[in-house]
Amino acid sequence: MLSFWKKWRLDQSASRRRTSGRADDRSRTAVQIERFEQRALLSISTLVSASAGSTTEKTLTITATGAETINVAVNATRQVTINGAIVGTPVYAADLSKLVVNGGTGNNRIDLTGVTASAFTRLRNVQVDGGAGNDRITGSAFAESLSGGNGNDTIVAGLGNDTVLGGNGNDNVQGGDGADSIDGSTGNDTLVGGDQNDTLSGGSGNNVLTGDSGNDSLIGGIGVDILSGGVGDDQLSGDNGNDQLVGGDGNDIAIGGLGNDVLSGGAGDDSLSAGDGNDVVDGGAGSDTLLGEDGNDRLTAGIDTANNTVIGGAGNDTLTSAAGADSLDAGDGNDSVIGGANSDTILAGSGADTIFSGDGSDSVDAGGGNDRIDLGAGDDTALGGDGNDSISGESGSDSMDGGTGDDVLYGDADNFGFDSLSSDDGDDTLLGNDGNDTLIGNEGNNYLDGGANSDSVQGGSENDTLLGQDGNDTLLGGGGDDHIESGFGRDSVVGGSGDDDILADSFDVVIFDGGDDPASQASNSNSTGNATTQLGQLNLRGLTLDEIQFLLQASGR
């Protein structure tokens, strides 16, 4: 046989004492009723207090010591009821300022949906503790503190701005309509924020957090967590573990933390920071900022024409642009960068990088390392930087600078393009291909091939090979002992200083600057004056004297 025990403290006597100049009136009377029923033990008490100059404060406390259903509501006369019954001496809802419910041990069901603002007009403090056991708690219309305690609890917070603690166990918490603060604590928890600006913390365990509507803050905690911000400007933090963070609609901030995380911004202007680990980051629609940080990361700028900023950080990263004019900084490491359909700015950093600029007029700086750069359609600018680089153009008028190292530069096969290819230090190979191209060798023993159409080819200070190929070309040997072949067309060839070897074609104009090797020089008297011009070695392969025109030019021109 189980007992049902209720204890009331009612305002029937008074005592007065004075403290710091204030009168404090408190009255307490206890009435004890015992009845025997086939149910668990319930303890119900009220505390009434009043101080001078204030209204009466009344607290209702309900405690279950076992598995119990506690449904708090009011009857037609707005008296407080528990499970449909009046609690001893009637207590009117309008008299209560505080409500406390303690579930105790066992699987309790606590329902406060009947605690409404229209009936409990003075209530401003609601506290519920489910205690041990797998409890189900449903909150009221007021701001309340709900604690599940130990066990796998289900908590629905209600309409107010609630503070919810799931406690130990695998808990399921629904925030409701207010601006709620929810902490899952220990266990594999599922937390949902609701309609307002909520704060959700998963704690330790593998948690699922959903902000729903509002500008929410989600913290996964230790474990493998799934965080979804929902609609609104949300802040998501994965903390430790291999987490999945989805910003949803709105301008979101997501931080992956430690672990191999997956971050998705969704619609809106998002800021996504993957943290340490091998992460996958997708900005989604909007102007996003993506940061891979340490690890081998994959970062995708988005799906629309918005302009994005993507930073790979340390590690071997893959950066992909979309249709916007994006800024892509791969950072250190052997990175892969893919530009999009618009005019992108690409910086690869140190490492052996692979870059495809995509369509649009792109700017590429590969940085240090042996890099490969493939320029897409558009008028692109590419700098290889340090290392032995390969740069290839496509359609459009491209500008390529190999930088230091032994570089290979390919102009595009577009007859309408005007490519500019130049090297710095190193023994470089520059191939103009189709189009009216400009090739500049600078330092090093360079191989310069203008390709088809009318090109300008300049050798630089060392021993270069210059090929004009088809078209009306201008070839300048510069310093060093150069080998020059003009190719077909009406070409202009200047050997420059050094002992040059020139193979000319019909209708070419060849100007020799004197070389330093007397054994390979010849003399020719100028018929219009007394000057004598020293000619370098001339190869008349397949030509007659009538097919060569000599322009004599005095020194100091």
Coordinates of C-alpha atoms in Angstrom, one line a residue:
M1 CA 0.0 0.0 0.0
L2 CA 1.4 3.4 -1.1
S3 CA 0.7 6.7 0.5
F4 CA -0.2 10.1 -1.0
W5 CA 1.1 12.9 1.2
K6 CA 0.5 16.7 0.8
K7 CA 1.9 19.4 3.0
W8 CA 0.6 23.1 2.8
R9 CA 1.9 26.2 4.4
L10 CA -0.9 28.9 4.4
D11 CA -1.0 32.5 5.6
Q12 CA -2.8 32.2 9.0
S13 CA -0.5 33.8 11.6
A14 CA 2.0 36.6 11.6
S15 CA 5.2 37.6 13.2
R16 CA 7.2 40.8 12.8
R17 CA 10.9 41.5 13.0
R18 CA 12.9 44.6 11.9
T19 CA 16.1 44.3 9.9
S20 CA 18.0 47.4 8.5
G21 CA 15.0 49.6 9.0
R22 CA 12.6 47.2 7.1
A23 CA 9.7 45.2 8.5
D24 CA 9.6 41.6 7.4
D25 CA 6.2 39.9 7.9
R26 CA 6.2 36.1 7.4
S27 CA 3.3 33.8 8.2
R28 CA 3.4 30.0 8.0
T29 CA 0.8 27.4 9.0
A30 CA 1.0 23.7 8.2
V31 CA -1.9 21.4 7.6
Q32 CA -1.1 17.8 7.0
I33 CA -3.4 15.4 5.2
E34 CA -2.8 11.7 4.7
R35 CA -4.7 9.4 2.4
F36 CA -3.9 6.0 1.1
E37 CA -4.1 5.2 -2.6
Q38 CA -2.5 2.9 -5.1
R39 CA 0.0 5.5 -6.5
A40 CA 3.5 6.8 -5.8
L41 CA 4.4 9.3 -3.2
L42 CA 3.8 13.0 -4.0
S43 CA 4.8 15.9 -1.8
I44 CA 3.1 19.2 -2.4
S45 CA 3.8 22.4 -0.4
T46 CA 3.3 26.1 -0.6
L47 CA 5.3 28.9 1.0
V48 CA 3.8 32.3 1.5
S49 CA 6.0 35.3 2.4
A50 CA 5.6 39.0 2.5
S51 CA 7.9 42.0 3.3
A52 CA 6.9 45.5 4.2
G53 CA 5.9 47.5 1.2
S54 CA 5.6 44.5 -1.1
T55 CA 2.9 42.1 -2.3
T56 CA 2.6 38.6 -1.0
E57 CA 4.9 36.0 -2.7
K58 CA 3.6 32.4 -2.9
T59 CA 5.6 29.4 -4.1
L60 CA 4.1 26.0 -5.0
T61 CA 6.5 23.1 -4.8
I62 CA 5.6 19.6 -6.2
T63 CA 7.9 16.7 -5.6
A64 CA 7.6 13.0 -6.8
T65 CA 9.8 10.4 -5.1
G66 CA 9.1 7.7 -7.8
A67 CA 7.8 7.4 -11.4
E68 CA 4.9 9.9 -11.6
T69 CA 2.8 11.9 -13.9
I70 CA 2.5 15.5 -12.9
N71 CA 0.1 17.6 -15.0
V72 CA -0.2 21.1 -13.6
A73 CA -3.2 23.2 -14.8
V74 CA -6.2 25.2 -13.5
N75 CA -9.9 24.4 -13.3
A76 CA -12.8 26.6 -14.3
T77 CA -12.4 28.9 -11.2
R78 CA -8.6 29.1 -11.9
Q79 CA -7.6 27.0 -9.0
V80 CA -4.4 25.0 -9.4
T81 CA -4.9 21.3 -10.2
I82 CA -2.5 18.4 -10.5
N83 CA -3.7 15.7 -12.8
G84 CA -7.1 17.3 -12.7
A85 CA -7.5 17.4 -8.9
I86 CA -7.4 20.4 -6.6
V87 CA -4.3 20.3 -4.5
G88 CA -5.7 20.2 -0.9
T89 CA -6.7 23.6 0.3
P90 CA -7.3 25.5 -3.0
V91 CA -4.5 27.5 -4.4
Y92 CA -5.4 30.1 -7.0
A93 CA -3.1 30.4 -10.0
A94 CA -3.2 34.2 -9.8
D95 CA -1.6 34.0 -6.3
L96 CA 1.6 32.1 -7.4
S97 CA 4.8 33.8 -8.2
K98 CA 7.0 30.7 -8.3
L99 CA 6.4 27.1 -9.4
V100 CA 8.9 24.3 -8.6
V101 CA 8.5 20.7 -9.8
N102 CA 10.9 17.9 -8.8
G103 CA 10.5 14.6 -10.6
G104 CA 12.6 12.4 -8.3
T105 CA 13.7 8.9 -9.3
G106 CA 11.8 7.0 -11.9
N107 CA 10.4 7.8 -15.4
N108 CA 8.4 10.9 -14.8
R109 CA 6.0 12.7 -17.1
I110 CA 5.8 16.4 -16.2
D111 CA 3.4 18.6 -18.2
L112 CA 3.1 22.4 -17.7
T113 CA 1.2 23.3 -20.8
G114 CA -1.7 24.2 -18.6
V115 CA 0.4 26.9 -16.8
T116 CA -0.8 29.8 -19.0
A117 CA -0.1 33.5 -18.8
S118 CA -3.8 34.3 -18.7
A119 CA -4.3 32.2 -15.5
F120 CA -1.0 32.5 -13.7
T121 CA -0.9 36.3 -13.9
R122 CA 1.9 36.8 -11.3
L123 CA 4.1 33.8 -12.0
R124 CA 7.6 34.7 -13.0
N125 CA 9.8 31.8 -11.9
V126 CA 9.3 28.2 -13.1
Q127 CA 11.8 25.4 -12.2
V128 CA 11.6 21.8 -13.2
D129 CA 14.0 19.0 -12.4
G130 CA 13.2 15.6 -13.8
G131 CA 15.6 13.7 -11.6
A132 CA 16.9 10.3 -12.4
G133 CA 15.0 8.3 -15.0
N134 CA 13.8 8.7 -18.6
D135 CA 11.6 11.7 -18.1
R136 CA 9.3 13.6 -20.4
I137 CA 9.0 17.3 -19.6
T138 CA 6.8 19.9 -21.3
G139 CA 7.3 23.5 -20.4
S140 CA 4.9 26.3 -19.8
A141 CA 4.2 29.7 -21.3
F142 CA 6.8 31.3 -19.0
A143 CA 10.6 31.7 -18.9
E144 CA 11.6 28.6 -17.0
S145 CA 14.5 26.4 -16.0
L146 CA 14.2 22.8 -17.1
S147 CA 16.6 20.0 -16.1
G148 CA 16.3 16.5 -17.3
G149 CA 18.7 15.0 -14.8
N150 CA 20.1 11.5 -15.3
G151 CA 18.5 9.4 -18.0
N152 CA 17.3 9.6 -21.6
D153 CA 15.0 12.6 -21.3
T154 CA 12.6 14.3 -23.7
I155 CA 12.1 18.0 -23.0
V156 CA 9.9 20.5 -24.8
A157 CA 10.6 24.0 -23.5
G158 CA 7.4 25.9 -24.3
L159 CA 6.7 29.5 -25.1
G160 CA 9.1 31.5 -22.9
N161 CA 12.9 32.2 -22.9
D162 CA 13.9 29.0 -21.3
T163 CA 17.1 27.5 -19.9
V164 CA 17.3 23.8 -20.5
L165 CA 19.9 21.3 -19.2
G166 CA 19.5 17.8 -20.6
G167 CA 21.8 16.2 -18.0
N168 CA 23.5 12.8 -18.4
G169 CA 21.9 10.5 -21.0
N170 CA 20.8 10.6 -24.6
D171 CA 18.4 13.5 -24.5
N172 CA 15.9 15.0 -27.0
V173 CA 15.2 18.7 -26.4
Q174 CA 12.9 21.0 -28.3
G175 CA 13.4 24.7 -27.5
G176 CA 10.0 26.1 -28.4
D177 CA 9.0 29.6 -29.3
G178 CA 11.3 31.6 -26.9
A179 CA 14.9 32.6 -27.0
D180 CA 16.2 29.5 -25.3
S181 CA 19.6 28.3 -23.9
I182 CA 19.9 24.5 -24.2
D183 CA 22.8 22.4 -22.9
G184 CA 22.7 18.7 -23.8
S185 CA 25.5 17.9 -21.3
T186 CA 26.8 14.3 -21.4
G187 CA 25.3 11.9 -23.9
N188 CA 24.3 11.7 -27.6
D189 CA 21.7 14.5 -27.6
T190 CA 19.3 15.9 -30.2
L191 CA 18.7 19.6 -29.6
V192 CA 16.3 21.9 -31.6
G193 CA 16.2 25.6 -31.0
G194 CA 12.8 26.8 -32.2
D195 CA 11.7 30.2 -33.6
Q196 CA 13.8 32.7 -31.7
N197 CA 17.5 33.4 -31.2
D198 CA 18.7 30.2 -29.4
T199 CA 21.9 29.0 -27.9
L200 CA 22.5 25.2 -28.2
S201 CA 25.5 23.4 -26.7
G202 CA 25.8 19.6 -27.3
G203 CA 28.4 18.9 -24.6
S204 CA 30.3 15.6 -24.8
G205 CA 28.8 12.9 -27.1
N206 CA 27.7 12.6 -30.7
N207 CA 25.1 15.3 -31.0
V208 CA 22.6 16.7 -33.5
L209 CA 21.9 20.4 -33.1
T210 CA 19.3 22.3 -35.2
G211 CA 18.9 26.0 -34.7
D212 CA 15.6 26.3 -36.7
S213 CA 14.5 29.9 -37.1
G214 CA 16.3 32.8 -35.6
N215 CA 19.9 33.9 -35.2
D216 CA 21.2 30.9 -33.3
S217 CA 24.5 29.9 -31.7
L218 CA 25.3 26.2 -31.9
I219 CA 28.3 24.5 -30.2
G220 CA 28.8 20.8 -30.9
G221 CA 31.3 20.0 -28.1
I222 CA 33.4 16.9 -27.9
G223 CA 32.3 14.1 -30.3
V224 CA 31.0 13.7 -33.9
D225 CA 28.3 16.3 -34.2
I226 CA 25.9 17.5 -36.8
L227 CA 25.0 21.2 -36.6
S228 CA 22.3 22.9 -38.8
G229 CA 21.7 26.6 -38.3
G230 CA 18.5 26.8 -40.2
V231 CA 17.0 30.2 -41.2
G232 CA 18.8 33.2 -39.7
D233 CA 22.3 34.5 -39.2
D234 CA 23.8 31.6 -37.2
Q235 CA 27.1 30.9 -35.5
L236 CA 28.2 27.2 -35.5
S237 CA 31.2 25.7 -33.8
G238 CA 32.1 22.0 -34.2
D239 CA 34.8 21.9 -31.5
N240 CA 36.5 18.5 -31.4
G241 CA 35.5 15.6 -33.6
N242 CA 34.6 15.0 -37.3
D243 CA 31.7 17.4 -37.4
Q244 CA 29.2 18.4 -40.1
L245 CA 28.1 22.1 -40.0
V246 CA 25.4 23.5 -42.3
G247 CA 24.6 27.2 -42.0
G248 CA 21.4 27.2 -44.0
D249 CA 19.8 30.5 -45.1
G250 CA 21.3 33.6 -43.7
N251 CA 24.7 35.2 -43.1
D252 CA 26.3 32.4 -41.1
I253 CA 29.6 31.9 -39.3
A254 CA 30.9 28.3 -39.0
I255 CA 34.1 27.1 -37.3
G256 CA 34.9 23.4 -37.7
G257 CA 37.6 23.1 -35.0
L258 CA 39.7 19.9 -34.6
G259 CA 38.8 16.9 -36.8
N260 CA 37.9 16.3 -40.4
D261 CA 34.9 18.5 -40.8
V262 CA 32.3 19.2 -43.5
L263 CA 31.1 22.8 -43.6
S264 CA 28.3 24.1 -45.9
G265 CA 27.3 27.8 -45.8
G266 CA 24.0 27.6 -47.7
A267 CA 22.4 30.8 -49.0
G268 CA 23.7 34.0 -47.7
D269 CA 27.1 35.7 -47.1
D270 CA 28.9 33.2 -44.9
S271 CA 32.2 32.9 -43.2
L272 CA 33.4 29.3 -42.9
S273 CA 36.6 28.4 -41.1
A274 CA 37.4 24.7 -41.2
G275 CA 40.1 24.6 -38.5
D276 CA 42.7 21.7 -38.3
G277 CA 42.1 18.5 -40.1
N278 CA 41.3 17.4 -43.7
D279 CA 38.1 19.4 -44.2
V280 CA 35.5 19.9 -46.9
V281 CA 34.0 23.4 -47.2
D282 CA 31.3 24.6 -49.6
G283 CA 30.2 28.2 -49.4
G284 CA 26.9 27.8 -51.3
A285 CA 25.1 30.8 -52.7
G286 CA 26.2 34.3 -51.6
S287 CA 29.5 36.2 -51.2
D288 CA 31.4 33.8 -48.8
T289 CA 34.7 33.7 -47.1
L290 CA 36.2 30.2 -46.8
L291 CA 39.3 29.4 -44.7
G292 CA 40.7 25.9 -44.8
E293 CA 43.6 26.4 -42.2
D294 CA 45.8 23.4 -41.5
G295 CA 45.2 20.1 -43.3
N296 CA 44.4 18.9 -46.8
D297 CA 41.2 20.7 -47.4
R298 CA 38.7 21.0 -50.3
L299 CA 37.1 24.4 -50.6
T300 CA 34.4 25.3 -53.1
A301 CA 33.4 29.0 -53.5
G302 CA 29.7 28.7 -54.4
I303 CA 27.1 28.1 -57.1
D304 CA 26.3 31.7 -58.3
T305 CA 27.8 34.9 -59.6
A306 CA 28.6 36.3 -56.1
N307 CA 32.3 37.2 -55.4
N308 CA 34.0 34.9 -52.8
T309 CA 37.3 34.8 -50.9
V310 CA 38.8 31.4 -50.5
I311 CA 42.0 30.7 -48.4
G312 CA 43.4 27.3 -48.3
G313 CA 46.0 27.6 -45.6
A314 CA 48.8 25.1 -44.9
G315 CA 48.4 21.6 -46.5
N316 CA 47.7 20.2 -49.9
D317 CA 44.4 21.9 -50.7
T318 CA 41.9 22.0 -53.6
L319 CA 40.2 25.3 -54.2
T320 CA 37.4 25.7 -56.7
S321 CA 35.7 28.8 -57.9
A322 CA 32.3 29.2 -59.5
A323 CA 30.8 32.0 -61.6
G324 CA 31.8 34.9 -59.4
A325 CA 35.0 37.1 -59.5
D326 CA 36.7 35.2 -56.7
S327 CA 39.9 35.6 -54.8
L328 CA 41.6 32.3 -54.3
D329 CA 44.7 31.9 -52.0
A330 CA 45.9 28.3 -51.8
G331 CA 48.6 29.0 -49.2
D332 CA 51.6 26.7 -48.7
G333 CA 51.5 23.1 -49.9
N334 CA 51.0 21.3 -53.2
D335 CA 47.7 22.8 -54.1
S336 CA 45.1 22.5 -56.9
V337 CA 43.3 25.6 -57.8
I338 CA 40.4 25.8 -60.3
G339 CA 39.1 29.2 -61.4
G340 CA 35.5 29.8 -62.5
A341 CA 33.7 31.5 -65.2
N342 CA 34.5 35.1 -64.1
S343 CA 37.7 37.1 -63.6
D344 CA 39.5 35.5 -60.6
T345 CA 42.6 36.4 -58.6
I346 CA 44.6 33.3 -57.8
L347 CA 47.6 33.1 -55.4
A348 CA 49.1 29.6 -54.9
G349 CA 51.9 30.2 -52.4
S350 CA 54.9 27.8 -52.0
G351 CA 54.7 24.2 -53.1
A352 CA 54.2 22.4 -56.4
D353 CA 50.8 23.7 -57.4
T354 CA 48.4 22.9 -60.3
I355 CA 46.3 25.9 -61.4
F356 CA 43.5 26.1 -64.0
S357 CA 42.3 29.7 -64.2
G358 CA 39.0 29.0 -66.0
D359 CA 37.2 31.6 -68.1
G360 CA 37.5 35.3 -67.6
S361 CA 40.4 37.7 -67.4
D362 CA 42.3 36.1 -64.5
S363 CA 45.4 37.0 -62.5
V364 CA 47.6 34.1 -61.4
D365 CA 50.6 34.2 -59.1
A366 CA 51.9 30.6 -58.5
G367 CA 54.5 31.5 -55.9
G368 CA 57.4 29.2 -55.1
G369 CA 57.7 25.6 -56.3
N370 CA 57.5 23.8 -59.6
D371 CA 54.0 24.9 -60.7
R372 CA 51.7 24.1 -63.6
I373 CA 49.4 26.9 -64.8
D374 CA 46.7 26.4 -67.5
L375 CA 45.0 29.6 -68.4
G376 CA 41.5 29.4 -69.7
A377 CA 39.6 31.7 -72.1
G378 CA 40.0 35.4 -71.5
D379 CA 42.9 37.9 -71.2
D380 CA 44.9 36.4 -68.4
T381 CA 48.0 37.4 -66.5
A382 CA 50.2 34.6 -65.0
L383 CA 53.4 34.7 -62.9
G384 CA 55.2 31.5 -62.3
G385 CA 57.4 32.7 -59.5
D386 CA 60.3 30.6 -58.2
G387 CA 60.7 27.1 -59.5
N388 CA 60.6 25.3 -62.8
D389 CA 57.1 26.2 -64.0
S390 CA 54.9 25.4 -66.9
I391 CA 52.4 28.0 -68.2
S392 CA 49.9 27.5 -71.0
G393 CA 47.6 30.0 -72.5
E394 CA 44.3 29.4 -74.2
S395 CA 42.1 31.8 -76.2
G396 CA 42.6 35.5 -75.5
S397 CA 45.6 37.8 -75.1
D398 CA 47.6 36.4 -72.2
S399 CA 50.6 37.8 -70.4
M400 CA 53.0 35.2 -68.9
D401 CA 56.1 35.6 -66.8
G402 CA 57.9 32.4 -65.8
G403 CA 59.9 34.0 -63.0
T404 CA 63.1 32.4 -61.8
G405 CA 63.8 28.8 -62.7
D406 CA 63.8 26.8 -65.9
D407 CA 60.3 27.5 -67.2
V408 CA 58.2 26.4 -70.2
L409 CA 55.6 28.9 -71.5
Y410 CA 53.1 28.1 -74.2
G411 CA 51.1 30.8 -76.0
D412 CA 47.6 29.9 -77.1
A413 CA 46.5 28.6 -80.5
D414 CA 44.2 31.6 -81.1
N415 CA 45.0 33.6 -84.2
F416 CA 43.3 36.7 -82.8
G417 CA 45.2 36.6 -79.5
F418 CA 48.3 38.7 -78.6
D419 CA 50.3 36.8 -76.0
S420 CA 53.2 38.2 -74.1
L421 CA 55.7 35.6 -72.8
S422 CA 58.7 36.5 -70.7
S423 CA 61.2 34.7 -68.5
D424 CA 63.5 35.8 -65.7
D425 CA 66.4 33.8 -64.4
G426 CA 66.9 30.3 -65.8
D427 CA 67.1 28.5 -69.1
D428 CA 63.5 28.9 -70.3
T429 CA 61.5 27.7 -73.3
L430 CA 58.9 30.2 -74.7
L431 CA 56.6 29.0 -77.5
G432 CA 54.3 31.6 -78.9
N433 CA 52.1 29.4 -81.1
D434 CA 49.4 31.2 -83.1
G435 CA 48.8 34.9 -82.8
N436 CA 50.9 38.0 -82.8
D437 CA 53.1 37.3 -79.8
T438 CA 55.8 39.0 -77.8
L439 CA 58.6 36.7 -76.4
I440 CA 61.3 38.1 -74.1
G441 CA 64.1 35.8 -72.9
N442 CA 65.9 38.0 -70.3
E443 CA 68.7 36.1 -68.4
G444 CA 69.6 32.5 -69.1
N445 CA 70.1 30.4 -72.2
N446 CA 66.6 30.5 -73.6
Y447 CA 64.7 28.8 -76.4
L448 CA 62.2 31.3 -78.0
D449 CA 59.8 30.1 -80.8
G450 CA 57.4 32.8 -82.0
G451 CA 55.2 30.4 -83.9
A452 CA 52.8 31.4 -86.6
N453 CA 51.8 35.1 -87.3
S454 CA 53.9 38.2 -86.8
D455 CA 55.8 37.9 -83.6
S456 CA 58.4 40.0 -81.6
V457 CA 61.1 37.8 -80.2
Q458 CA 63.9 39.1 -78.0
G459 CA 66.7 36.9 -76.7
G460 CA 68.3 38.6 -73.6
S461 CA 71.8 38.6 -72.3
E462 CA 73.0 35.0 -72.8
N463 CA 73.2 32.4 -75.5
D464 CA 69.7 32.1 -76.9
T465 CA 67.9 30.3 -79.7
L466 CA 65.3 32.5 -81.6
L467 CA 62.9 31.1 -84.1
G468 CA 60.5 33.4 -86.1
Q469 CA 58.6 30.7 -87.9
D470 CA 55.7 32.0 -90.2
G471 CA 54.7 35.6 -90.3
N472 CA 56.5 39.0 -90.5
D473 CA 58.6 38.7 -87.3
T474 CA 61.0 40.9 -85.5
L475 CA 63.9 39.0 -83.9
L476 CA 66.4 40.7 -81.5
G477 CA 69.3 38.5 -80.4
G478 CA 70.5 40.7 -77.6
G479 CA 73.7 39.7 -75.8
G480 CA 75.4 36.4 -76.0
D481 CA 76.1 34.0 -78.9
D482 CA 72.7 33.5 -80.3
H483 CA 71.2 31.2 -83.0
I484 CA 68.5 33.0 -85.0
E485 CA 66.2 31.5 -87.7
S486 CA 63.8 34.0 -89.2
G487 CA 61.5 31.6 -90.9
F488 CA 59.0 32.5 -93.7
G489 CA 57.8 36.0 -94.1
R490 CA 59.3 39.5 -94.3
D491 CA 61.3 39.5 -91.1
S492 CA 63.6 41.9 -89.3
V493 CA 66.6 40.4 -87.6
V494 CA 69.0 42.1 -85.3
G495 CA 71.8 39.9 -84.1
G496 CA 72.9 42.0 -81.1
S497 CA 76.3 41.7 -79.4
G498 CA 78.0 38.4 -79.4
D499 CA 78.9 35.9 -82.1
D500 CA 75.5 35.1 -83.6
D501 CA 74.5 32.5 -86.1
I502 CA 71.6 33.8 -88.3
L503 CA 69.6 31.8 -90.8
A504 CA 67.5 34.2 -92.8
D505 CA 64.8 33.8 -95.5
S506 CA 63.8 35.8 -98.6
F507 CA 62.8 39.5 -98.2
D508 CA 64.4 39.6 -94.7
V509 CA 66.2 42.6 -93.2
V510 CA 69.2 41.6 -91.2
I511 CA 71.2 44.0 -89.0
F512 CA 74.5 42.7 -87.5
D513 CA 76.1 44.2 -84.4
G514 CA 79.8 43.3 -84.3
G515 CA 80.8 40.2 -82.5
D516 CA 83.9 39.6 -80.5
D517 CA 85.4 36.7 -82.4
P518 CA 87.6 38.0 -85.2
A519 CA 87.8 34.6 -86.8
S520 CA 84.1 34.6 -87.5
Q521 CA 83.8 38.2 -88.8
A522 CA 83.9 39.6 -92.4
S523 CA 84.3 43.1 -93.7
N524 CA 82.2 45.1 -96.1
S525 CA 82.8 48.7 -97.2
N526 CA 80.0 51.1 -97.0
S527 CA 79.6 52.7 -100.5
T528 CA 78.2 55.9 -99.0
G529 CA 81.0 56.6 -96.6
N530 CA 84.2 55.5 -95.1
A531 CA 82.8 53.5 -92.2
T532 CA 83.5 49.8 -92.1
T533 CA 80.8 47.5 -90.6
Q534 CA 81.9 44.2 -88.9
L535 CA 79.5 41.5 -89.9
G536 CA 78.9 38.4 -87.8
Q537 CA 78.9 34.9 -89.5
L538 CA 76.2 34.9 -92.2
N539 CA 74.5 31.7 -93.4
L540 CA 73.2 32.1 -96.9
R541 CA 71.5 28.8 -97.0
G542 CA 69.3 28.6 -100.1
L543 CA 69.7 32.3 -100.9
T544 CA 71.3 34.5 -103.5
L545 CA 73.0 37.9 -102.8
D546 CA 70.1 39.6 -104.6
E547 CA 67.7 38.2 -102.0
I548 CA 69.5 39.8 -99.1
Q549 CA 69.4 43.5 -98.2
F550 CA 72.2 44.8 -95.9
L551 CA 71.5 47.9 -93.7
L552 CA 74.7 49.4 -92.4
Q553 CA 74.3 51.1 -89.1
A554 CA 77.0 53.0 -87.3
S555 CA 77.8 52.4 -83.6
G556 CA 76.0 54.5 -81.1
R557 CA 72.6 54.2 -82.8

